[in-house]
């Protein structure tokens, strides 16, 4: 099956710094990737839709200047949390839309971000 | 939209019992539904999916039932095992649009041996 990786798996940073999270489709090309955020004991909430070669589409309430998304290639999307604060601490998960027309999405293993 | 109602935040069963996890979806235009299993600290793991032209689909030890009339989805796990302990989410979307999945609130399944 299709594999999606994320790097890093967990990161701890100081308040005010920026953190970049990578999402890669390892054995298929993904024109569309999605970024989700999950707080403890809650569900996955969609943050943005990332399309290769174009600007990301952000969900209501998600600041595009704070969560920078770049989808520069068909196998890589990055999410940069700028000027991170403790309330940004969360589990960030990406998914990639498969190449087939069946709409199947493949999820990465997630990145645990802790902002001190 | 976010799934509401008709779900239990936690479900505790004995090993060997059958488990039923429920979910209500909100968008009547959704035509693709998936159940995911999520273990602590990991990403969602695909279990089974169903499209709106079906009302039942079976996999290995799992069955998904779809009732479009009341917008209800259920996951049945036969002979539940301790390894099934996890949080289970239903998700929906409109497949033709290639849109992101909308996740329900999740049910924590605890299996005791």
Short mmCIF file of C-alpha atoms in Angstrom, two decimals:
data_model
loop_
_atom_site.label_atom_id
_atom_site.label_comp_id
_atom_site.label_asym_id
_atom_site.label_seq_id
_atom_site.Cartn_x
_atom_site.Cartn_y
_atom_site.Cartn_z
CA UNK A 1 0.00 0.00 0.00
CA UNK A 2 0.93 3.65 -0.35
CA UNK A 3 3.18 5.03 2.36
CA UNK A 4 3.28 8.54 3.76
CA UNK A 5 6.04 9.63 6.10
CA UNK A 6 6.40 12.62 8.38
CA UNK A 7 9.51 14.17 9.81
CA UNK A 8 10.21 14.76 12.58
CA UNK A 9 8.06 12.37 14.60
CA UNK A 10 8.31 14.63 17.60
CA UNK A 11 9.82 18.03 18.25
CA UNK A 12 10.20 20.27 21.25
CA UNK A 13 10.88 23.95 20.70
CA UNK A 14 10.96 27.20 22.59
CA UNK A 15 8.16 29.72 22.40
CA UNK A 16 8.72 32.18 19.56
CA UNK A 17 10.69 29.87 17.33
CA UNK A 18 9.55 28.30 14.06
CA UNK A 19 9.22 24.61 13.34
CA UNK A 20 9.00 22.88 9.97
CA UNK A 21 7.21 19.55 9.55
CA UNK A 22 7.63 17.50 6.39
CA UNK A 23 5.09 15.18 4.80
CA UNK A 24 6.29 12.87 2.04
CA UNK A 25 4.52 10.37 -0.17
CA UNK A 26 7.14 7.66 -0.56
CA UNK A 27 5.92 5.54 -3.44
CA UNK A 28 3.33 7.63 -5.21
CA UNK A 29 2.75 11.15 -6.41
CA UNK A 30 0.28 13.28 -4.50
CA UNK A 31 -1.02 16.44 -6.08
CA UNK A 32 -3.14 17.03 -3.00
CA UNK A 33 -2.16 16.70 0.63
CA UNK A 34 -4.09 17.64 3.73
CA UNK A 35 -2.89 18.88 7.11
CA UNK A 36 -4.80 18.04 10.26
CA UNK A 37 -4.29 19.00 13.89
CA UNK A 38 -5.34 16.88 16.83
CA UNK A 39 -5.44 18.08 20.42
CA UNK A 40 -5.43 15.54 23.26
CA UNK A 41 -8.55 13.42 23.45
CA UNK A 42 -10.06 15.21 20.47
CA UNK A 43 -10.69 14.40 16.86
CA UNK A 44 -8.65 15.34 13.82
CA UNK A 45 -9.45 18.83 12.61
CA UNK A 46 -8.61 19.86 9.08
CA UNK A 47 -6.26 22.84 8.92
CA UNK A 48 -5.58 23.21 5.23
CA UNK A 49 -5.53 21.60 1.82
CA UNK A 50 -2.19 21.68 0.05
CA UNK A 51 -2.07 21.50 -3.74
CA UNK A 52 1.16 21.06 -5.63
CA UNK A 53 2.19 24.23 -7.39
CA UNK A 54 -0.50 26.45 -5.92
CA UNK A 55 -1.40 28.19 -2.70
CA UNK A 56 -2.88 26.18 0.10
CA UNK A 57 -6.51 26.53 1.06
CA UNK A 58 -6.97 27.15 4.77
CA UNK A 59 -9.95 26.28 6.91
CA UNK A 60 -11.80 28.99 8.75
CA UNK A 61 -9.96 30.04 11.88
CA UNK A 62 -6.54 28.80 10.74
CA UNK A 63 -4.06 31.63 10.26
CA UNK A 64 -2.27 31.26 6.95
CA UNK A 65 0.54 33.55 8.05
CA UNK A 66 1.18 31.43 11.11
CA UNK A 67 0.92 28.01 9.49
CA UNK A 68 2.89 28.24 6.26
CA UNK A 69 2.32 25.43 3.80
CA UNK A 70 4.52 24.70 0.82
CA UNK A 71 3.81 21.93 -1.66
CA UNK A 72 6.71 22.37 -4.06
CA UNK A 73 6.82 18.85 -5.44
CA UNK A 74 4.47 15.95 -6.05
CA UNK A 75 5.90 14.05 -3.11
CA UNK A 76 6.53 16.69 -0.47
CA UNK A 77 4.44 19.16 1.48
CA UNK A 78 5.79 21.14 4.42
CA UNK A 79 4.00 22.84 7.28
CA UNK A 80 5.91 25.56 9.12
CA UNK A 81 4.56 26.73 12.45
CA UNK A 82 5.91 30.25 12.79
CA UNK A 83 6.46 32.00 16.11
CA UNK A 84 5.17 28.95 17.93
CA UNK A 85 3.40 29.33 21.26
CA UNK A 86 2.44 26.73 23.87
CA UNK A 87 -1.14 26.66 22.54
CA UNK A 88 0.26 25.38 19.23
CA UNK A 89 1.39 22.22 20.99
CA UNK A 90 -0.52 19.46 19.28
CA UNK A 91 -0.31 16.35 17.11
CA UNK A 92 -0.01 17.32 13.45
CA UNK A 93 -1.00 14.72 10.88
CA UNK A 94 -0.83 14.88 7.11
CA UNK A 95 -2.60 12.79 4.52
CA UNK A 96 -2.05 12.41 0.81
CA UNK A 97 -4.66 11.81 -1.84
CA UNK A 98 -3.78 8.75 -3.90
CA UNK A 99 -3.26 8.66 -7.62
CA UNK A 100 -6.24 6.46 -8.29
CA UNK A 101 -9.70 7.91 -8.77
CA UNK A 102 -11.09 6.10 -5.75
CA UNK A 103 -10.43 9.04 -3.45
CA UNK A 104 -8.43 6.97 -0.97
CA UNK A 105 -6.26 9.01 1.37
CA UNK A 106 -3.13 7.80 3.07
CA UNK A 107 -2.15 9.16 6.46
CA UNK A 108 1.25 9.89 7.87
CA UNK A 109 2.27 8.77 11.36
CA UNK A 110 1.93 12.25 12.81
CA UNK A 111 4.30 14.76 14.42
CA UNK A 112 4.04 15.62 18.10
CA UNK A 113 4.90 19.30 18.63
CA UNK A 114 5.56 20.58 22.11
CA UNK A 115 6.19 24.30 22.57
CA UNK A 116 7.75 25.26 25.87
CA UNK B 1 -19.55 18.90 9.29
CA UNK B 2 -18.53 17.29 12.51
CA UNK B 3 -20.37 14.17 13.47
CA UNK B 4 -22.53 14.57 16.52
CA UNK B 5 -24.66 12.30 18.63
CA UNK B 6 -25.30 8.59 18.47
CA UNK B 7 -21.83 7.76 19.67
CA UNK B 8 -20.35 6.80 23.00
CA UNK B 9 -17.07 8.41 23.93
CA UNK B 10 -15.95 5.16 25.52
CA UNK B 11 -16.88 1.52 25.07
CA UNK B 12 -15.61 -1.26 27.31
CA UNK B 13 -15.99 -4.90 26.29
CA UNK B 14 -14.66 -8.28 27.28
CA UNK B 15 -12.31 -10.16 25.00
CA UNK B 16 -14.33 -12.30 22.62
CA UNK B 17 -17.41 -10.08 22.70
CA UNK B 18 -18.70 -8.29 19.64
CA UNK B 19 -18.31 -4.50 19.64
CA UNK B 20 -20.53 -1.97 17.94
CA UNK B 21 -19.36 1.60 17.50
CA UNK B 22 -21.78 4.17 16.16
CA UNK B 23 -21.41 7.43 14.32
CA UNK B 24 -23.80 10.01 12.92
CA UNK B 25 -22.71 12.06 9.95
CA UNK B 26 -23.97 15.49 9.14
CA UNK B 27 -23.55 16.07 5.42
CA UNK B 28 -26.24 14.39 3.33
CA UNK B 29 -24.07 15.03 0.25
CA UNK B 30 -21.29 12.80 1.60
CA UNK B 31 -20.96 9.62 -0.38
CA UNK B 32 -17.82 8.04 1.00
CA UNK B 33 -17.35 6.88 4.57
CA UNK B 34 -14.40 5.36 6.32
CA UNK B 35 -13.62 3.94 9.72
CA UNK B 36 -10.17 4.52 11.18
CA UNK B 37 -8.39 3.08 14.18
CA UNK B 38 -5.93 5.29 16.01
CA UNK B 39 -3.55 4.02 18.64
CA UNK B 40 -1.91 6.40 21.06
CA UNK B 41 0.69 8.61 19.40
CA UNK B 42 0.08 7.24 15.92
CA UNK B 43 -1.70 8.34 12.77
CA UNK B 44 -5.09 6.96 11.75
CA UNK B 45 -5.10 3.45 10.38
CA UNK B 46 -7.64 2.54 7.69
CA UNK B 47 -10.06 -0.21 8.74
CA UNK B 48 -12.87 -0.32 6.22
CA UNK B 49 -14.78 1.98 3.91
CA UNK B 50 -18.17 2.08 2.28
CA UNK B 51 -19.71 4.11 -0.50
CA UNK B 52 -23.22 5.46 -0.47
CA UNK B 53 -24.47 2.97 -3.04
CA UNK B 54 -24.07 0.22 -0.45
CA UNK B 55 -25.57 -0.33 2.99
CA UNK B 56 -23.24 -3.02 4.26
CA UNK B 57 -19.69 -4.07 3.69
CA UNK B 58 -17.72 -6.79 5.40
CA UNK B 59 -14.06 -7.20 6.01
CA UNK B 60 -12.03 -9.49 8.19
CA UNK B 61 -13.80 -9.45 11.59
CA UNK B 62 -15.28 -6.03 10.78
CA UNK B 63 -18.55 -4.94 9.22
CA UNK B 64 -19.66 -1.43 8.37
CA UNK B 65 -23.34 -0.57 8.10
CA UNK B 66 -24.62 2.58 6.47
CA UNK B 67 -28.13 3.97 6.94
CA UNK B 68 -28.50 6.95 4.68
CA UNK B 69 -32.04 7.64 5.79
CA UNK B 70 -30.94 8.62 9.29
CA UNK B 71 -27.32 9.43 8.35
CA UNK B 72 -25.92 6.76 10.61
CA UNK B 73 -22.80 4.65 10.30
CA UNK B 74 -21.72 1.77 12.50
CA UNK B 75 -18.67 -0.42 12.86
CA UNK B 76 -19.07 -3.93 14.16
CA UNK B 77 -16.02 -5.81 15.38
CA UNK B 78 -16.47 -9.53 15.87
CA UNK B 79 -14.65 -11.44 18.59
CA UNK B 80 -12.97 -8.31 19.93
CA UNK B 81 -9.35 -8.75 20.98
CA UNK B 82 -7.13 -6.73 23.34
CA UNK B 83 -5.24 -5.50 20.28
CA UNK B 84 -8.42 -3.80 19.10
CA UNK B 85 -8.17 -1.34 22.00
CA UNK B 86 -7.81 2.09 20.42
CA UNK B 87 -9.80 5.17 19.45
CA UNK B 88 -12.09 4.67 16.48
CA UNK B 89 -13.14 7.50 14.19
CA UNK B 90 -15.62 7.64 11.39
CA UNK B 91 -14.88 10.01 8.54
CA UNK B 92 -16.87 11.27 5.58
CA UNK B 93 -16.43 13.21 2.40
CA UNK B 94 -17.76 13.79 -1.08
CA UNK B 95 -15.56 11.55 -3.18
CA UNK B 96 -16.09 13.29 -6.49
CA UNK B 97 -14.74 16.54 -5.11
CA UNK B 98 -11.49 14.97 -3.86
CA UNK B 99 -12.01 16.85 -0.63
CA UNK B 100 -10.52 16.31 2.78
CA UNK B 101 -12.11 13.92 5.21
CA UNK B 102 -14.28 15.24 8.00
CA UNK B 103 -13.78 13.23 11.16
CA UNK B 104 -16.28 12.37 13.85
CA UNK B 105 -15.53 12.73 17.53
CA UNK B 106 -14.19 9.26 18.14
CA UNK B 107 -14.94 6.38 20.47
CA UNK B 108 -12.36 4.84 22.77
CA UNK B 109 -12.66 1.07 22.77
CA UNK B 110 -11.20 -0.75 25.77
CA UNK B 111 -10.98 -4.53 25.63
CA UNK B 112 -10.28 -6.43 28.79
CA UNK B 113 -9.12 -10.02 28.86
#
